[in-house]
Every structure is written in structure tokens, then in C-alpha cells.
Tab-separated table of C-alpha atoms in Angstrom:
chain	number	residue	atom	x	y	z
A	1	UNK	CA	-40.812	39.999	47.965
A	2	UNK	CA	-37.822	38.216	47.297
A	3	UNK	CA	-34.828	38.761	49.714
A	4	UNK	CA	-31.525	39.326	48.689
A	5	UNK	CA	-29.246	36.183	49.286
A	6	UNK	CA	-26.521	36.372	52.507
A	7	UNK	CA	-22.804	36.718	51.264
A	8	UNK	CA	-21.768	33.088	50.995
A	9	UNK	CA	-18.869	32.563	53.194
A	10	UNK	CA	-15.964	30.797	51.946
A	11	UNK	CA	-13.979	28.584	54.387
A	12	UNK	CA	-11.389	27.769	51.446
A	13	UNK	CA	-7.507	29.216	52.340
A	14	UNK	CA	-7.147	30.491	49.043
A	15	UNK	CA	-10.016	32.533	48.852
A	16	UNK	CA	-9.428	33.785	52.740
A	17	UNK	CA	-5.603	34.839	51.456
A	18	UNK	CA	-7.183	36.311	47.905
A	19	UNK	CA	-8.974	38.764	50.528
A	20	UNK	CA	-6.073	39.503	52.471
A	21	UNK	CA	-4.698	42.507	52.402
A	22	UNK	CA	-0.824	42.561	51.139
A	23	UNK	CA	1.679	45.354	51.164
A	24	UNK	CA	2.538	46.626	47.642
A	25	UNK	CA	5.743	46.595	46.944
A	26	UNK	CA	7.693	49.317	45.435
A	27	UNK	CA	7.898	48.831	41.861
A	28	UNK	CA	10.408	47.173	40.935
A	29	UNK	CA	12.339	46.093	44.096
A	30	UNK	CA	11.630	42.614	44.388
A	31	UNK	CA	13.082	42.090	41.068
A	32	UNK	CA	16.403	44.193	41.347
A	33	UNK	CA	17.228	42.688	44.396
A	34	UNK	CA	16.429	39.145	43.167
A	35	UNK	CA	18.560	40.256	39.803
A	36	UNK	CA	21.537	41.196	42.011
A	37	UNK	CA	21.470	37.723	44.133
A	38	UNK	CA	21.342	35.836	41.121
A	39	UNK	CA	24.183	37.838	39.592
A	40	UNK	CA	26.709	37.131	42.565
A	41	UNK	CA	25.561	33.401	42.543
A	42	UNK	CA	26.109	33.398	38.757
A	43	UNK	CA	30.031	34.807	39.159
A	44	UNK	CA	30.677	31.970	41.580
A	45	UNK	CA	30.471	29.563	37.910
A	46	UNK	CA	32.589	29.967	34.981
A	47	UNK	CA	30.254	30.121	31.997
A	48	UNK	CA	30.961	28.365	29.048
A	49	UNK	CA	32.472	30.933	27.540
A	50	UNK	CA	34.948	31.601	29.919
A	51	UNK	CA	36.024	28.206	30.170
A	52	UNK	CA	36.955	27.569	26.469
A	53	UNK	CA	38.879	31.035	26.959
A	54	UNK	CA	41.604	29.552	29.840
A	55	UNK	CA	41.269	26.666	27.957
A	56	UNK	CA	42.659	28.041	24.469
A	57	UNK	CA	44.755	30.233	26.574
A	58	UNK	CA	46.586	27.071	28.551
A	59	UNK	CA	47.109	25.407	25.130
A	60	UNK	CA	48.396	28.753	23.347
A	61	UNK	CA	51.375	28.696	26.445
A	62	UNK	CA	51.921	25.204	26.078
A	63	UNK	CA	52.457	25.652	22.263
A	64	UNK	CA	54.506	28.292	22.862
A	65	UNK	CA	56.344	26.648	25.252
A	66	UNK	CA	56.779	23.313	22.986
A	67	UNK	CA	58.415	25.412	20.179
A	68	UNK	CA	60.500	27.153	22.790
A	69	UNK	CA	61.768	24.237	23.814
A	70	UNK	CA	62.044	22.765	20.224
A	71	UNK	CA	64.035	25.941	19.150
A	72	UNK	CA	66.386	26.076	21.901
A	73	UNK	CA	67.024	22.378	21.440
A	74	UNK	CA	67.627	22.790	17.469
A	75	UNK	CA	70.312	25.609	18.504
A	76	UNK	CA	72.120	23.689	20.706
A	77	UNK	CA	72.429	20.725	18.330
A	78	UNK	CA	73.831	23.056	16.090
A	79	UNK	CA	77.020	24.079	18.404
A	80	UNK	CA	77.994	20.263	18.189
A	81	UNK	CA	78.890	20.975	13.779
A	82	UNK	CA	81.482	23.232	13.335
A	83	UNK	CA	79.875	23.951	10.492
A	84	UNK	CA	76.551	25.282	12.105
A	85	UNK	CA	78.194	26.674	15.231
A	86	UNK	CA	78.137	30.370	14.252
A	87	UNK	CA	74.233	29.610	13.150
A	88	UNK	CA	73.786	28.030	16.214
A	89	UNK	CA	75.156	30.647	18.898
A	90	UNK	CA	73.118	33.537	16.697
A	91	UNK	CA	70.192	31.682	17.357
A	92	UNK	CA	70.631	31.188	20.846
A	93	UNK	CA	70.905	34.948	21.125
A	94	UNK	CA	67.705	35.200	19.058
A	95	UNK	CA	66.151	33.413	21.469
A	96	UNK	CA	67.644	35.202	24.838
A	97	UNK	CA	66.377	38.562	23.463
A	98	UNK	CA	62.390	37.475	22.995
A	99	UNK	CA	62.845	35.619	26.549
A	100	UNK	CA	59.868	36.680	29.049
A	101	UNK	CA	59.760	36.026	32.342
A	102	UNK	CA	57.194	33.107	31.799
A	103	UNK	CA	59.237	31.811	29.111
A	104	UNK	CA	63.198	32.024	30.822
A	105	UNK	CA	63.246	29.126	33.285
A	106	UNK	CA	62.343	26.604	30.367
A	107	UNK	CA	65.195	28.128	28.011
A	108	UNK	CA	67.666	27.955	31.210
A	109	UNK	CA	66.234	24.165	31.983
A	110	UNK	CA	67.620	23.505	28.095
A	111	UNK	CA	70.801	24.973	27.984
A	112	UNK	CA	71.406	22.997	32.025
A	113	UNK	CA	70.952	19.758	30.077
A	114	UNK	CA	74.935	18.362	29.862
A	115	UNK	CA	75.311	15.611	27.064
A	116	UNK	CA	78.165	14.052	27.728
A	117	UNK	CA	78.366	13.379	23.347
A	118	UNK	CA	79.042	17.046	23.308
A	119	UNK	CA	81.504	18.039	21.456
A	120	UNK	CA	84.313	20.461	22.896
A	121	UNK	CA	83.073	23.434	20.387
A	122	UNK	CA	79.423	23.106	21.503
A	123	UNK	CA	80.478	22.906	25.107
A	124	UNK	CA	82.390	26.157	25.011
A	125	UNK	CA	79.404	27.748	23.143
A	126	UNK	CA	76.841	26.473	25.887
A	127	UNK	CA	78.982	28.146	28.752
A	128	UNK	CA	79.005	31.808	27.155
A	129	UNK	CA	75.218	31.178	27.234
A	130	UNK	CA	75.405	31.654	30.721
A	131	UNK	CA	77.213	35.780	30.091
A	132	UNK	CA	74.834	36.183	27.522
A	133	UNK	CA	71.680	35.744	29.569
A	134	UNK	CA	73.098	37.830	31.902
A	135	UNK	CA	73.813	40.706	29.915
A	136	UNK	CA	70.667	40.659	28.435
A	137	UNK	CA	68.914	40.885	31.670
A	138	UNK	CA	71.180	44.002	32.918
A	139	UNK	CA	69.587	46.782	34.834
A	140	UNK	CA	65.894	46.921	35.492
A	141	UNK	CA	65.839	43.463	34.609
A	142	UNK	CA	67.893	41.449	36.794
A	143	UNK	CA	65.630	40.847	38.916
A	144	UNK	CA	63.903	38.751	37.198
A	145	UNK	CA	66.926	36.620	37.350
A	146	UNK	CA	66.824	35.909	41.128
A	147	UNK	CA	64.539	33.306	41.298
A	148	UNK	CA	66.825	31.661	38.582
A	149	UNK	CA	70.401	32.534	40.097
A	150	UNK	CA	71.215	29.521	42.670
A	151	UNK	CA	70.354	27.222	39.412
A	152	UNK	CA	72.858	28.908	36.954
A	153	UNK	CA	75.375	29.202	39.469
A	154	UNK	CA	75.087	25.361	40.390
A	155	UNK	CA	74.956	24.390	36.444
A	156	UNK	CA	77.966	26.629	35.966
A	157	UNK	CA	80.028	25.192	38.727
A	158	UNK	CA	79.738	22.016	37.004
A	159	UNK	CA	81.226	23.210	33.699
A	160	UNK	CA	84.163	23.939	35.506
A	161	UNK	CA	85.432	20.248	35.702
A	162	UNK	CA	85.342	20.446	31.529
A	163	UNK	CA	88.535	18.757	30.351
A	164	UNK	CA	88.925	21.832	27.886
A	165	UNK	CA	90.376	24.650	28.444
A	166	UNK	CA	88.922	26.622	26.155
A	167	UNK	CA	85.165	25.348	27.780
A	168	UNK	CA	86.785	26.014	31.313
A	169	UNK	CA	88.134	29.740	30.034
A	170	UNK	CA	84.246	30.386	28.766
A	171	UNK	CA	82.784	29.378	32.421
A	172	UNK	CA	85.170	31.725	34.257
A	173	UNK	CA	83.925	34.605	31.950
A	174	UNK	CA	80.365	33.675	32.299
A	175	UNK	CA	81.010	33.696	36.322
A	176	UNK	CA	82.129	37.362	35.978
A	177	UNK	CA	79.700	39.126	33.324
A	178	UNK	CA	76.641	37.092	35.995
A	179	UNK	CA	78.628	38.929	38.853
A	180	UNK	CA	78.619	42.133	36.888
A	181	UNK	CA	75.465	42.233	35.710
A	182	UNK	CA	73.155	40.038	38.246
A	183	UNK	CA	75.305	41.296	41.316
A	184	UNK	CA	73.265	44.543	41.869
A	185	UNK	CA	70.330	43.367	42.080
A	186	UNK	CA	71.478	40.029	44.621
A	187	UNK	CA	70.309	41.531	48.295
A	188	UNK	CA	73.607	39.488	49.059
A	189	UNK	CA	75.666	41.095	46.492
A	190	UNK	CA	78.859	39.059	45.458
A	191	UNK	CA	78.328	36.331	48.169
A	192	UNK	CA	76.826	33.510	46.137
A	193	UNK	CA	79.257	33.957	43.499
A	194	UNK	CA	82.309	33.855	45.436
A	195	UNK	CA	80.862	30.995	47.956
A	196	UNK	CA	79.692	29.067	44.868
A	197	UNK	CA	83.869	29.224	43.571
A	198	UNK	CA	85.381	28.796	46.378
A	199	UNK	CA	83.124	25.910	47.261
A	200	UNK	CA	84.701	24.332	43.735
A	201	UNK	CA	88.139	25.093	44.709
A	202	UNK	CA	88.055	22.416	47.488
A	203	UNK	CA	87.083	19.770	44.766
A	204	UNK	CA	90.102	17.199	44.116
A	205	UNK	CA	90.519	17.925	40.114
A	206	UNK	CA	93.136	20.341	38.663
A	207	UNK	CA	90.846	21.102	36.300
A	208	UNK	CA	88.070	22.395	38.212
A	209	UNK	CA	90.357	23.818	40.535
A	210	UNK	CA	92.107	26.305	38.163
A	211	UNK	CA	88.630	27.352	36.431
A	212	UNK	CA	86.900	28.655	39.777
A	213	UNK	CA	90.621	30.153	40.836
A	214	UNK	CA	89.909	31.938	37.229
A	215	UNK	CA	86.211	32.628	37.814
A	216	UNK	CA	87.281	34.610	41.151
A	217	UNK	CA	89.443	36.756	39.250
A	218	UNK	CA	86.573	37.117	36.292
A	219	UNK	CA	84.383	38.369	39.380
A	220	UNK	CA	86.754	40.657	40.801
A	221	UNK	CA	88.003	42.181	37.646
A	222	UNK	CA	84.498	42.305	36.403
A	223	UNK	CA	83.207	43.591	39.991
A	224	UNK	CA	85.853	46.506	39.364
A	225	UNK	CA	84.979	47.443	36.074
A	226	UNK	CA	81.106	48.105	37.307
A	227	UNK	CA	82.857	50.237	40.247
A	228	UNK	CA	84.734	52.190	38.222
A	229	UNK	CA	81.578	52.837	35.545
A	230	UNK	CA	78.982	53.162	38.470
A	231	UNK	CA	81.146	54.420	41.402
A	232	UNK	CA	79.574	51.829	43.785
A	233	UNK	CA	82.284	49.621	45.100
A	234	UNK	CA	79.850	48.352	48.599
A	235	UNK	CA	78.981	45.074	46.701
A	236	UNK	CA	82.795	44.170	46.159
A	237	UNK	CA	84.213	45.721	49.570
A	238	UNK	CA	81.409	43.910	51.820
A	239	UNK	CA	83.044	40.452	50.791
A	240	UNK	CA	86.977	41.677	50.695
A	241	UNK	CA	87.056	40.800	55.018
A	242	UNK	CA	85.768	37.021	54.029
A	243	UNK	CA	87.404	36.870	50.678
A	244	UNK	CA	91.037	37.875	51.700
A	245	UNK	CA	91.716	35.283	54.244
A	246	UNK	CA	90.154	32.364	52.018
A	247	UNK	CA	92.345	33.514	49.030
A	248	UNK	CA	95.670	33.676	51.231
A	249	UNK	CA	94.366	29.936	52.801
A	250	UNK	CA	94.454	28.650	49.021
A	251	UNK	CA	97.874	30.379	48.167
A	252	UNK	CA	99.728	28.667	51.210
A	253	UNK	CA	98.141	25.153	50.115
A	254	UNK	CA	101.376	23.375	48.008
A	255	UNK	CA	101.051	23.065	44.823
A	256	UNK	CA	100.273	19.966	44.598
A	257	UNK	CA	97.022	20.512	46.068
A	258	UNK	CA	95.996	23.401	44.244
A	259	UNK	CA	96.564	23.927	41.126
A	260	UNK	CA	94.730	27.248	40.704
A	261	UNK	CA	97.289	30.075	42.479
A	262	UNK	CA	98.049	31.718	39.421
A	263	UNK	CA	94.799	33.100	38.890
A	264	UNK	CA	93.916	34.049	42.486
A	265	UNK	CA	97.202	35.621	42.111
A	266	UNK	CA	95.818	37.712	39.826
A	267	UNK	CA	92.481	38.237	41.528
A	268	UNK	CA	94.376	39.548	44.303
A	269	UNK	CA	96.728	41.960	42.251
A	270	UNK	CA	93.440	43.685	40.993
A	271	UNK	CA	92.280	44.135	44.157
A	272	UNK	CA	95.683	46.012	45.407
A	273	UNK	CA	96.461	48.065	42.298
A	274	UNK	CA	92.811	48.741	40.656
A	275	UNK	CA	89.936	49.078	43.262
A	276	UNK	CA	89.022	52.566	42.898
């Protein structure tokens, strides 16, 4: 009679673990839960395709932003012709109306450049730039101006020691339609524009001197005309306590050292016969 054979026993680990008994695990957990670790570790690296999209983007701006500048620059050469002026100035409008926010500090950075080989037409073109960006960012959209203002207002003050008239006429304007239209939306209201003139007004140059006596008088008048169309006359009466004394300091000055009385004479005749 043969005897069945005793259960060999195994001392090998892998055969004691093959025995073992292991949880199941619910269908399908192990995976999801791997799936979802590997997803978050997966966002923390730009794929491929991702990559050659900020890439094409960042070149797209910079093209954009290389014809921009090419654009602006070929309008502005124009002012200096009399012959392309008018084209030139159009285009610059063009321009000012497709501006974006992304795209306005490069156009401003163009039109700051001074060339000394400008000629007086293209000069007194390049300061109504200054109005015209202004008006075209009226309202709503002045704010997006802000971050821009101190810039224009520094560039500006510079025009105003032009030899020309005509160029130093154009900067006093452009002071006023800013004040108009930027004003509103300055937390400070009329406060740059005024401190920025009056700074210019100390300068020793005739010149300079009787454009930022003008430009105070393009504010007011200009700050008067948006009182009388809105009704809101806080921006312009918050500065009259400061403004008053400095205007009457510059009036008893002799003539000799300032040249610019007949203007703030002016200033200060719309203030007593056409606030509202």
C-alpha cells in the first residue's frame, strides 16, 4: 500500500507571500487614485504643446509691437515734410484709436523721443499728440492713462522751452484737453497739472515761462468748460486755496523776471467771471 506523499513545505518567501492572504481591493481604486496623483504631478510641467503656444504668442506681441513702433516712427517722420504733414498727423490718429492698453506705453515712448533735427511743423504736430491721446481715452477710459500720466506731463513740460510759438501755443492746449479729459479720473484731480506748470514757471527762459503761464489758463478754462457740461466743479475748487496765492506770487514778480503775466492774467479772469 503506497502512502500518499506529505505536503512539501516550501521555505521560499515568494511562495510563503503567494499563500498569503491579501485584501482585495475595490475595483478600480488603486488606479483612479494613482490616475489623479499623476494628473496633479503632470500640471506642475508645461507639455510641449503648451510651450510652443506662449512661445508663438510672445513672438506674435513682439511683432506687433515692432510694427507699432515702425508705424508710429514712419508718422512722425512724416510731420518733419510739409508736404506729408497732413498724412502724417492722420496717421498718428490712426494709430491712437487701435491703441490697447498693452500697446499705449510703447506709442507714448515714440512720440517722448525729442530730435533736436525736428523741424518747427513736426514739433507743433508732436505736441497736439499729447490732446489727442487724451481725448481718445475720455471717460471710462482714462484710467488707463494713470499709470502713463507723470510721463506725459514731464515730456510735455519740456516742450514748453520750444523756441516756437506756434509749438509752445500747441503744448499749452495739450496741458488743458489732458486736464479736461484725464483730470476725473486723477484721485488728485488738477494737482499734478498745475504743480507740473507752476514748477516750469520758476525756470529762467521767457519762453518756457510764458507757455506754462498759458498752460494754466488752458487748464482752468478747460477745467471750466467740463464744470459747466458735467456740473462738477470739486476737481477745480479743491486747488483754487493753493492756486490763488501762487498765481498772485507770479503777478507781483517784475517783469523782467516773468515774462508770463498776461496769461495768468487771464487764467485768473476766468476764474472770477466764469466758474459756475
Amino acid at each position: 500500500m503506497t502512502l500518499p506523499s506529505p505536503p512539501q513545505r516550501s521555505d521560499s518567501p515568494d511562495a510563503s507571500l503567494s499563500q498569503a492572504r491579501v485584501p482585495r481591493q475595490p475595483s478600480g481604486s488603486v488606479t483612479s487614485s494613482g490616475a489623479r496623483r499623476f494628473g496633479k504631478a503632470v500640471k506642475l510641467f508645461p507639455t510641449a504643446s503648451s510651450l510652443m503656444s506662449s512661445t508663438n504668442a510672445s513672438m506674435k506681441r513682439r511683432k506687433r509691437s515692432s510694427k507699432l513702433r515702425t508705424r508710429t516712427l514712419q508718422a512722425l517722420e512724416k510731420l518733419n515734410d510739409i508736404d506729408t504733414k497732413d498724412q502724417g498727423s492722420d496717421e498718428l490718429r490712426r494709430i491712437i484709436m487701435e491703441l490697447d492698453k498693452s500697446s499705449l506705453g510703447q506709442f507714448l515712448a515714440c512720440v517722448y523721443e525729442l530730435d533736436p533735427t525736428q523741424s518747427p511743423s513736426s514739433r507743433r504736430a508732436t505736441a497736439v499728440v499729447f490732446g489727442e491721446v487724451a481725448k481718445a481715452y475720455s471717460g471710462g477710459r482714462a484710467k488707463q492713462l494713470l499709470p502713463h500720466l507723470s510721463a506725459m506731463l514731464r515730456n510735455l513740460a519740456k516742450r514748453c522751452f520750444d523756441n516756437d510759438s506756434q509749438a509752445r501755443t500747441n503744448v499749452a492746449d495739450s496741458f488743458g484737453l489732458m486736464a479736461k479729459h484725464i483730470a476725473p479720473a486723477v484721485p488728485t484731480g488738477l494737482s499734478p497739472f498745475f504743480k507740473t506748470l507752476l514748477t516750469v514757471t520758476e525756470a529762467d527762459n521767457g519762453h518756457a515761462q510764458q507757455a506754462a503761464a498759458l498752460g494754466v489758463a488752458h487748464v482752468v478754462a478747460r477745467s471750466v468748460e467740463l464744470a459747466k457740461t458735467t456740473g462738477k466743479t470739486v476737481t477745480l475748487v479743491a486747488q483754487l486755496p493753493k492756486l490763488l496765492p501762487r498765481l498772485l506770487q507770479l503777478l507781483e514778480l517784475p517783469d523782467r523776471r516773468f515774462r508770463g503775466k498776461p496769461s495768468l492774467l487771464a487764467a485768473i479772469d476766468v476764474l472770477v467771471q466764469k466758474m459756475p
